[in-house]
XYZ file of C-alpha atoms in Angstrom:
559
model
C 32.541 -103.175 27.023
C 33.865 -101.789 23.796
C 33.018 -98.290 24.352
C 34.630 -97.597 27.593
C 37.133 -99.313 26.896
C 38.509 -97.604 23.908
C 37.470 -94.405 26.099
C 40.156 -95.659 28.987
C 43.091 -96.043 25.983
C 42.015 -92.727 25.377
C 42.083 -91.142 28.733
C 45.825 -92.924 29.111
C 47.624 -91.929 26.119
C 45.933 -88.196 25.170
C 46.287 -84.966 26.979
C 42.763 -83.130 27.727
C 42.153 -79.308 28.238
C 40.055 -80.038 31.023
C 39.494 -82.926 33.088
C 35.954 -83.469 34.871
C 36.110 -85.439 37.949
C 32.493 -86.688 38.955
C 29.846 -87.553 36.312
C 26.700 -86.287 37.885
C 24.600 -83.923 36.864
C 27.227 -81.236 37.425
C 30.215 -82.516 36.202
C 27.949 -83.956 33.066
C 26.328 -80.926 31.995
C 29.851 -78.971 32.295
C 31.412 -82.070 29.606
C 28.649 -81.433 27.194
C 28.867 -77.932 26.973
C 32.948 -77.876 26.839
C 32.986 -80.594 23.946
C 29.986 -79.179 21.923
C 32.218 -75.649 22.309
C 35.418 -77.608 20.988
C 37.081 -78.152 24.221
C 39.092 -81.142 24.316
C 37.146 -82.626 27.626
C 37.650 -86.016 29.992
C 35.246 -87.536 32.278
C 36.038 -89.815 34.832
C 33.284 -91.119 37.858
C 34.614 -93.804 40.100
C 31.210 -95.211 40.222
C 28.261 -95.184 37.100
C 27.603 -91.418 35.980
C 24.724 -90.310 37.896
C 25.200 -93.293 40.776
C 24.439 -90.596 43.751
C 22.620 -87.726 44.181
C 21.767 -87.447 40.863
C 19.473 -90.618 41.020
C 17.695 -90.036 44.219
C 16.101 -86.466 43.062
C 11.702 -86.232 43.276
C 12.232 -85.896 39.288
C 10.567 -82.416 40.072
C 12.549 -79.649 37.713
C 10.970 -76.674 39.831
C 11.557 -73.196 40.183
C 12.520 -73.201 44.031
C 9.056 -72.400 45.357
C 9.886 -72.964 49.399
C 12.783 -70.537 49.102
C 10.439 -67.545 48.719
C 9.709 -68.243 52.301
C 13.538 -66.729 52.997
C 12.916 -63.600 50.533
C 15.373 -65.147 48.202
C 13.529 -64.010 45.107
C 16.779 -63.693 42.968
C 17.388 -67.310 43.147
C 13.885 -68.449 42.703
C 14.013 -66.083 39.616
C 17.188 -67.701 38.867
C 15.678 -71.354 39.130
C 12.225 -70.239 37.053
C 14.013 -68.904 34.368
C 16.417 -72.549 34.052
C 13.043 -74.288 34.374
C 11.411 -72.370 31.445
C 14.552 -73.130 29.570
C 14.607 -76.503 29.905
C 10.967 -76.786 29.010
C 11.487 -75.171 25.803
C 15.036 -77.346 25.639
C 13.881 -80.510 25.932
C 10.017 -80.365 25.314
C 9.679 -84.403 25.131
C 11.509 -84.584 28.804
C 10.541 -81.971 30.927
C 6.875 -80.864 31.201
C 4.738 -78.836 33.271
C 2.597 -80.605 35.623
C 0.283 -79.515 38.079
C 0.914 -79.503 41.972
C -2.121 -79.700 44.270
C -1.520 -78.634 47.605
C -3.777 -79.190 50.726
C -3.276 -76.706 53.875
C -5.155 -77.719 57.117
C -6.873 -76.096 59.856
C -4.457 -74.543 62.199
C -1.444 -74.386 59.762
C 0.699 -71.202 60.572
C -0.614 -69.573 56.968
C -4.026 -69.275 55.653
C -4.632 -70.941 51.956
C -4.990 -68.079 50.831
C -1.879 -66.143 51.969
C -0.138 -69.222 50.304
C -2.367 -68.934 47.065
C -0.793 -65.346 47.091
C 2.560 -66.672 46.963
C 1.793 -69.120 44.225
C 0.893 -65.604 42.412
C 4.155 -63.968 43.024
C 5.500 -67.140 41.995
C 3.993 -67.396 38.550
C 4.736 -64.297 37.398
C 8.345 -64.543 38.779
C 8.486 -67.224 36.210
C 7.765 -64.815 33.930
C 3.884 -66.282 33.605
C 5.661 -69.357 31.930
C 2.997 -71.749 33.185
C -0.837 -72.476 33.654
C -2.503 -69.741 36.431
C -2.623 -70.674 39.966
C -6.182 -71.456 41.495
C -7.380 -71.108 45.162
C -9.487 -74.570 45.957
C -11.927 -75.217 49.231
C -11.887 -78.350 50.310
C -14.788 -79.712 48.747
C -12.688 -78.634 45.166
C -9.916 -80.211 46.343
C -12.149 -83.500 46.851
C -13.230 -83.279 43.324
C -10.182 -82.986 41.972
C -8.385 -85.913 43.718
C -10.792 -88.097 45.698
C -8.245 -89.983 47.802
C -6.851 -86.948 49.908
C -8.298 -86.918 53.259
C -9.817 -83.349 53.416
C -11.579 -84.076 56.549
C -9.009 -81.324 58.195
C -8.654 -79.325 55.143
C -8.914 -75.184 55.503
C -8.617 -75.506 51.610
C -5.839 -75.628 49.339
C -4.300 -74.526 45.796
C -2.968 -75.544 42.489
C 0.140 -73.944 40.250
C 2.595 -75.216 38.456
C 6.239 -76.752 38.120
C 8.125 -79.085 36.085
C 8.783 -82.350 35.962
C 11.237 -85.229 34.547
C 8.889 -87.782 32.215
C 11.896 -90.308 32.711
C 14.306 -90.876 35.063
C 16.706 -88.527 36.730
C 19.869 -90.244 36.247
C 19.254 -91.434 32.535
C 18.772 -87.408 32.052
C 22.016 -87.005 33.468
C 23.653 -89.621 31.080
C 22.133 -88.217 27.924
C 24.624 -85.053 28.635
C 27.173 -88.125 29.133
C 26.697 -89.358 25.518
C 26.377 -85.899 24.470
C 29.797 -84.933 25.459
C 30.823 -88.372 23.809
C 28.562 -87.749 20.730
C 31.410 -84.694 20.762
C 34.354 -85.936 21.050
C 35.156 -86.500 24.626
C 36.670 -88.949 26.595
C 34.306 -90.759 29.367
C 34.877 -93.548 31.615
C 32.876 -94.661 34.294
C 34.402 -96.756 37.176
C 37.175 -94.694 37.120
C 38.640 -93.260 40.822
C 40.920 -90.471 41.094
C 43.858 -90.950 43.568
C 44.473 -87.508 43.436
C 46.457 -85.297 41.075
C 49.493 -82.906 41.037
C 50.287 -79.988 39.406
C 53.851 -80.662 37.270
C 55.322 -78.143 34.682
C 51.508 -76.408 34.109
C 49.938 -79.773 33.621
C 47.702 -81.693 36.218
C 48.657 -85.526 36.370
C 45.812 -87.229 38.003
C 46.310 -90.953 39.591
C 43.552 -92.895 38.129
C 42.297 -96.415 38.698
C 40.221 -98.368 37.122
C 37.898 -99.617 39.493
C 37.170 -103.221 37.388
C 40.191 -104.187 37.059
C 41.879 -102.650 39.695
C 44.880 -100.913 36.705
C 46.629 -97.502 37.323
C 47.218 -95.084 34.898
C 47.601 -91.533 34.514
C 45.328 -88.604 32.900
C 47.241 -85.224 31.906
C 45.238 -82.001 31.477
C 45.631 -78.565 31.762
C 42.490 -77.658 34.145
C 40.697 -79.640 36.776
C 37.468 -79.150 37.274
C 36.278 -81.447 40.650
C 32.616 -82.465 40.278
C 32.328 -85.065 42.559
C 29.107 -84.013 44.224
C 29.211 -84.809 47.749
C 32.720 -85.599 47.685
C 33.866 -82.219 46.318
C 35.744 -81.122 49.754
C 37.136 -84.952 50.005
C 38.987 -84.649 46.511
C 40.425 -81.004 47.042
C 41.729 -82.201 50.030
C 43.658 -85.136 47.925
C 44.806 -82.344 45.299
C 45.344 -80.147 48.172
C 43.049 -77.392 47.385
C 42.016 -74.532 49.386
C 38.558 -73.749 48.740
C 36.321 -70.675 49.956
C 33.481 -72.951 49.726
C 32.683 -76.332 51.339
C 29.669 -78.938 51.608
C 27.177 -79.651 54.562
C 25.014 -82.688 53.747
C 21.147 -83.384 53.618
C 19.816 -86.970 53.283
C 16.626 -87.541 51.657
C 14.587 -90.734 50.568
C 11.344 -91.620 48.733
C 9.319 -94.514 48.374
C 8.134 -96.061 45.548
C 5.069 -98.255 45.898
C 2.107 -98.927 43.441
C 0.363 -96.124 41.681
C -2.054 -94.321 44.497
C -4.426 -92.383 41.811
C -4.426 -92.281 37.519
C -4.334 -88.360 37.763
C -0.881 -86.881 36.148
C -0.608 -84.116 39.109
C 1.600 -84.016 41.893
C -0.280 -83.721 45.361
C 1.609 -81.841 47.699
C 0.998 -81.312 51.264
C 2.880 -79.989 54.891
C 4.217 -83.159 56.331
C 4.291 -83.474 60.472
C 7.602 -81.495 60.489
C 5.835 -78.346 58.472
C 7.981 -78.933 55.368
C 6.628 -79.928 51.856
C 5.875 -83.301 51.319
C 5.090 -84.624 47.856
C 2.830 -87.464 45.823
C 4.467 -87.549 42.858
C 3.261 -89.535 39.710
C 5.966 -92.319 38.194
C 4.046 -93.982 35.216
C 2.623 -97.243 37.067
C 3.940 -96.332 40.109
C 4.049 -93.489 42.831
C 7.004 -91.820 44.272
C 6.208 -90.356 47.746
C 8.683 -87.820 50.048
C 10.668 -86.250 50.871
C 12.848 -86.766 54.380
C 15.634 -83.609 54.895
C 18.048 -84.716 57.867
C 20.900 -83.368 58.504
C 24.284 -85.602 57.797
C 27.659 -85.748 58.794
C 28.747 -87.677 55.930
C 27.659 -88.255 51.984
C 27.406 -92.336 52.895
C 23.517 -92.871 54.089
C 21.398 -95.072 54.315
C 17.428 -95.654 54.512
C 16.527 -96.368 57.885
C 13.344 -97.886 59.555
C 12.510 -94.213 60.622
C 12.861 -92.709 57.360
C 10.106 -95.266 56.824
C 8.071 -94.605 59.152
C 7.763 -90.988 58.751
C 7.475 -91.148 54.769
C 4.271 -93.792 55.353
C 3.141 -92.794 58.645
C 2.671 -88.444 56.549
C 1.431 -90.565 53.709
C -1.772 -92.712 55.357
C -2.725 -89.393 57.310
C -3.418 -86.999 54.634
C -4.391 -89.589 52.110
C -7.857 -92.139 52.541
C -6.681 -95.020 50.970
C -8.750 -98.305 51.002
C -5.724 -99.928 52.767
C -3.257 -97.834 54.577
C 0.164 -98.269 53.122
C 2.543 -100.132 54.844
C 6.312 -101.749 54.466
C 4.813 -104.338 51.941
C 3.785 -102.207 49.346
C 7.577 -100.525 49.215
C 8.802 -101.557 45.786
C 11.715 -99.518 45.688
C 13.544 -96.953 47.915
C 15.649 -93.462 46.760
C 18.552 -92.489 48.936
C 20.928 -89.754 48.623
C 22.357 -86.438 50.090
C 21.858 -83.005 48.709
C 25.404 -80.946 49.157
C 24.470 -77.833 50.446
C 27.255 -75.172 49.523
C 28.395 -72.682 52.798
C 31.240 -70.261 53.178
C 34.262 -72.527 54.870
C 34.221 -69.561 57.006
C 30.869 -69.925 58.453
C 31.485 -71.996 61.344
C 29.364 -73.896 62.586
C 26.475 -71.491 63.552
C 25.549 -71.358 60.346
C 21.497 -71.899 60.022
C 21.259 -75.050 58.388
C 17.799 -74.709 57.613
C 18.524 -71.654 55.811
C 20.091 -73.096 53.013
C 19.467 -73.492 49.532
C 20.484 -75.785 46.977
C 22.025 -73.258 44.745
C 25.308 -74.069 43.264
C 28.875 -72.275 43.706
C 31.528 -72.039 41.548
C 35.018 -72.241 43.465
C 38.430 -71.413 41.206
C 41.649 -71.406 42.024
C 43.316 -69.641 39.046
C 46.844 -70.074 39.987
C 46.235 -73.847 39.558
C 43.620 -74.230 37.129
C 41.411 -75.816 39.892
C 37.466 -75.679 39.431
C 34.940 -77.097 42.589
C 31.331 -77.564 41.739
C 29.583 -77.147 45.175
C 25.794 -77.408 45.395
C 23.483 -77.079 42.538
C 20.510 -78.852 41.251
C 19.216 -80.662 37.916
C 17.317 -77.582 37.315
C 20.365 -75.425 36.819
C 22.019 -77.835 34.791
C 22.604 -75.918 31.885
C 23.788 -72.088 33.641
C 26.278 -74.681 35.015
C 27.708 -75.908 31.715
C 27.789 -72.299 30.504
C 29.727 -71.126 33.618
C 32.402 -73.705 33.860
C 32.870 -72.389 29.692
C 33.627 -68.825 30.913
C 35.634 -70.383 33.886
C 38.197 -72.408 31.671
C 38.223 -69.707 28.632
C 39.466 -67.315 31.813
C 42.138 -69.612 32.339
C 43.431 -69.501 28.823
C 42.060 -72.422 27.372
C 40.852 -72.012 23.569
C 37.078 -72.288 23.406
C 36.932 -72.646 19.464
C 33.116 -72.591 19.204
C 31.907 -70.144 22.183
C 28.367 -69.573 20.607
C 27.460 -73.613 19.528
C 24.690 -74.919 21.354
C 25.544 -78.025 22.787
C 21.879 -78.967 24.301
C 18.347 -79.624 23.630
C 16.205 -82.088 21.494
C 17.057 -83.132 17.752
C 15.309 -80.658 15.346
C 11.575 -80.954 15.009
C 12.260 -81.786 11.454
C 14.063 -85.014 12.560
C 11.316 -85.768 15.063
C 8.973 -85.941 12.178
C 10.412 -87.929 10.149
C 11.058 -90.681 12.997
C 7.035 -89.776 14.041
C 6.351 -90.549 9.653
C 8.143 -93.756 9.566
C 6.659 -94.942 13.042
C 3.106 -93.785 11.614
C 3.821 -95.871 8.531
C 4.901 -99.054 9.941
C 2.386 -98.672 12.916
C 4.641 -98.627 15.774
C 2.019 -97.689 18.522
C 0.893 -101.140 17.758
C 3.651 -102.869 19.439
C 3.189 -100.926 22.497
C 3.089 -103.272 25.552
C -0.500 -103.548 27.644
C 1.766 -102.290 30.422
C 3.363 -99.682 28.762
C 2.391 -96.036 31.009
C 2.588 -94.541 27.099
C 3.037 -95.113 23.384
C 5.923 -96.888 22.301
C 6.319 -93.746 19.519
C 6.786 -91.204 22.190
C 8.848 -93.367 24.861
C 11.651 -93.934 21.737
C 11.640 -90.704 20.871
C 11.748 -89.442 24.712
C 14.941 -91.388 25.477
C 17.182 -91.765 21.824
C 16.487 -88.698 19.698
C 18.272 -88.913 16.526
C 19.068 -92.833 17.374
C 15.245 -93.553 17.454
C 15.514 -93.966 13.420
C 17.949 -96.088 13.447
C 15.640 -98.776 16.080
C 13.050 -98.240 13.523
C 15.632 -100.040 11.037
C 16.470 -102.431 13.093
C 12.419 -103.629 14.021
C 11.833 -103.267 9.948
C 14.593 -105.823 9.592
C 13.444 -107.689 12.809
C 10.397 -107.279 13.826
C 10.889 -109.177 17.209
C 13.465 -106.459 17.752
C 10.063 -104.702 18.612
C 8.817 -106.997 21.244
C 9.187 -106.480 24.887
C 12.545 -108.065 26.324
C 11.451 -107.991 30.622
C 8.283 -108.955 31.709
C 6.669 -105.708 33.912
C 8.559 -103.388 31.810
C 8.779 -101.087 28.967
C 11.972 -102.180 27.050
C 12.114 -104.072 24.012
C 15.014 -106.048 22.443
C 16.534 -103.316 20.177
C 16.934 -100.958 23.046
C 19.070 -103.713 24.848
C 21.374 -103.192 21.265
C 21.209 -98.991 21.982
C 22.210 -99.427 24.978
C 25.583 -102.086 24.340
C 26.453 -99.940 21.977
C 26.044 -96.586 23.308
C 25.924 -96.428 26.795
C 28.576 -97.727 27.963
C 26.639 -100.164 30.731
C 29.187 -101.918 33.263
C 27.215 -103.792 35.654
C 24.140 -104.478 35.514
C 22.795 -102.140 38.124
C 23.716 -99.099 34.900
C 21.173 -100.671 33.229
C 18.816 -101.587 35.708
C 18.525 -98.824 38.101
C 20.309 -95.690 35.650
C 19.931 -96.167 32.169
C 16.088 -97.758 32.892
C 14.289 -97.476 35.738
C 13.463 -101.088 35.847
C 14.822 -101.622 39.677
C 12.464 -98.672 40.737
C 9.567 -100.035 39.430
C 9.628 -103.467 39.311
C 10.830 -105.300 42.387
C 13.911 -107.702 42.794
C 12.075 -111.509 42.710
C 10.317 -109.790 39.607
C 13.540 -109.021 37.571
C 15.002 -112.226 39.369
C 12.619 -114.467 37.693
C 11.922 -112.577 34.499
C 12.719 -115.084 31.772
C 14.444 -112.060 29.331
C 16.718 -110.752 32.069
C 19.485 -113.461 31.056
C 18.956 -112.761 27.040
C 19.591 -109.075 28.362
C 22.704 -109.762 30.249
C 23.733 -111.832 27.211
C 23.113 -109.310 24.889
C 24.984 -106.469 27.211
C 28.133 -108.417 28.624
C 28.278 -111.882 26.184
C 30.256 -114.200 27.992
C 30.382 -112.031 30.841
C 26.749 -112.217 31.522
C 26.312 -114.540 34.156
C 29.269 -113.218 36.318
C 27.254 -109.583 36.068
C 24.172 -111.113 36.777
C 25.538 -112.912 39.851
C 27.284 -109.439 41.082
C 23.866 -107.984 40.657
C 22.044 -110.536 42.645
C 24.850 -110.920 45.428
C 24.183 -107.274 46.525
C 20.393 -107.178 48.404
C 19.592 -103.642 46.526
C 18.366 -102.926 49.665
C 19.251 -99.736 52.165
C 20.729 -100.983 55.404
C 19.238 -99.296 58.716
C 21.473 -96.596 59.834
C 21.856 -94.609 62.779
C 22.241 -90.643 63.594
C 25.498 -89.251 64.857
C 25.074 -88.116 68.144
C 25.713 -84.444 66.270
C 22.873 -85.263 63.866
C 20.603 -86.149 66.010
C 20.936 -83.273 67.998
C 20.242 -81.412 65.316
C 17.115 -84.343 64.178
C 15.313 -84.244 67.184
C 12.732 -86.848 65.266
C 14.084 -87.271 61.734
C 13.903 -83.793 59.629
C 13.967 -80.186 58.798
C 11.485 -78.276 59.643
C 10.704 -75.863 56.764
C 7.863 -73.189 57.069
C 7.014 -73.036 53.390
């Protein structure tokens, strides 16, 4: 807790150039960009960093192939370029993956028509990935035997990208980058609203953990509160040109369905794309797209039935998946940006995930609407440009604030790891060599972990049964990752609670040791707090308006 406490002191005692409210992917990338270029930045989130939309994604970093149906080629072009940029900048984390798509007989488009679309998609994306391929039903079966091809007219294979690690972890690494560049950031700090006083924003903030209140002073406010941007703008009396509508998406995590490292894509019963996504020793299936009136959502029985129904119809499994196979679920809203003047007649089905930067120059206030992980580097650069227009000095405008450490550092880590035979310590349950995982997650600081293991070989031992996490990672987490509650570690810095069921976590002998390492004399309290919350999404009913918009469940997209 020392890192968080020292940052709380800074937030209350210093005056900042920019205060960012919201630590999801938009706020985190904006903080990293500003801090890296020399701007004095504060970042707060009323929950944990990446605690909402940014921890409920499909882990895909894609160029928006579905937007080609609405002929939004400029958006597809932008997203493809962003995807390519991320793959070049984070080669250990953002990697190309093949999508194997099956099209059934009677679908509104012939597979060859859709295959032609993937060629256009490939060209729009600067031909940065492997070539698309058309596949007959027999070729589909050869590549993936679990696909039920009895009704298949054919299919195609194309490439996009995905996050090899967790989306929340990727987001937090931008927060950590901002901290490395001198930003003051703290999770579980809630904004109670802000007022403009003599050219400075004064934000009333509350420490959610102990209830203490204090003020944060900054020249500029960036509202990056994700689905709650409109709510916070109302608190600060900001009128904007845009607002949000909400689309709920869920995914279910189940035991590994196939050993192939590819995404299986289908068109679900409602016509929208539906995915089977590799997740280490697990598989992630989904998603839905349900219009909601509020960003506060839960998994419903109807959601679960829709996903299980669709997957069981499209795969030939020895035993159909049922609720007992569900290890965990992901459920969040996509905040979709619309013009505030658009009225209720707007076409929900045509809304994209593009981001919008809405500025009020008179008040030095910026709101970020919409957005997705793929476009995060653009968001960071655009926020820097807007802040500069407000008169804030940007001392190092050309500094490259993102990306993995230099190749020379990586080679030094790999050489040291080989000399100590690090990969021999890899857990039998691990999905990849220990060397690969430590570099991807910790970069330069993975060298510190090698030193810990050399000093004490026990630091290379597995700590929590059923996971890949070793003792020295917990030391790293305590020092550098601002873990305030046990869920922060189990769900967001790691993805343990996504891939290990709750009972197994509870009975893991190493969990209590992990709590002691992370929380010291607060270990029992944090342990009890975590398991007092059932962590199961409770059923919800759609409002009458939303139900009318969603006659069965989900948004219907053509392609």
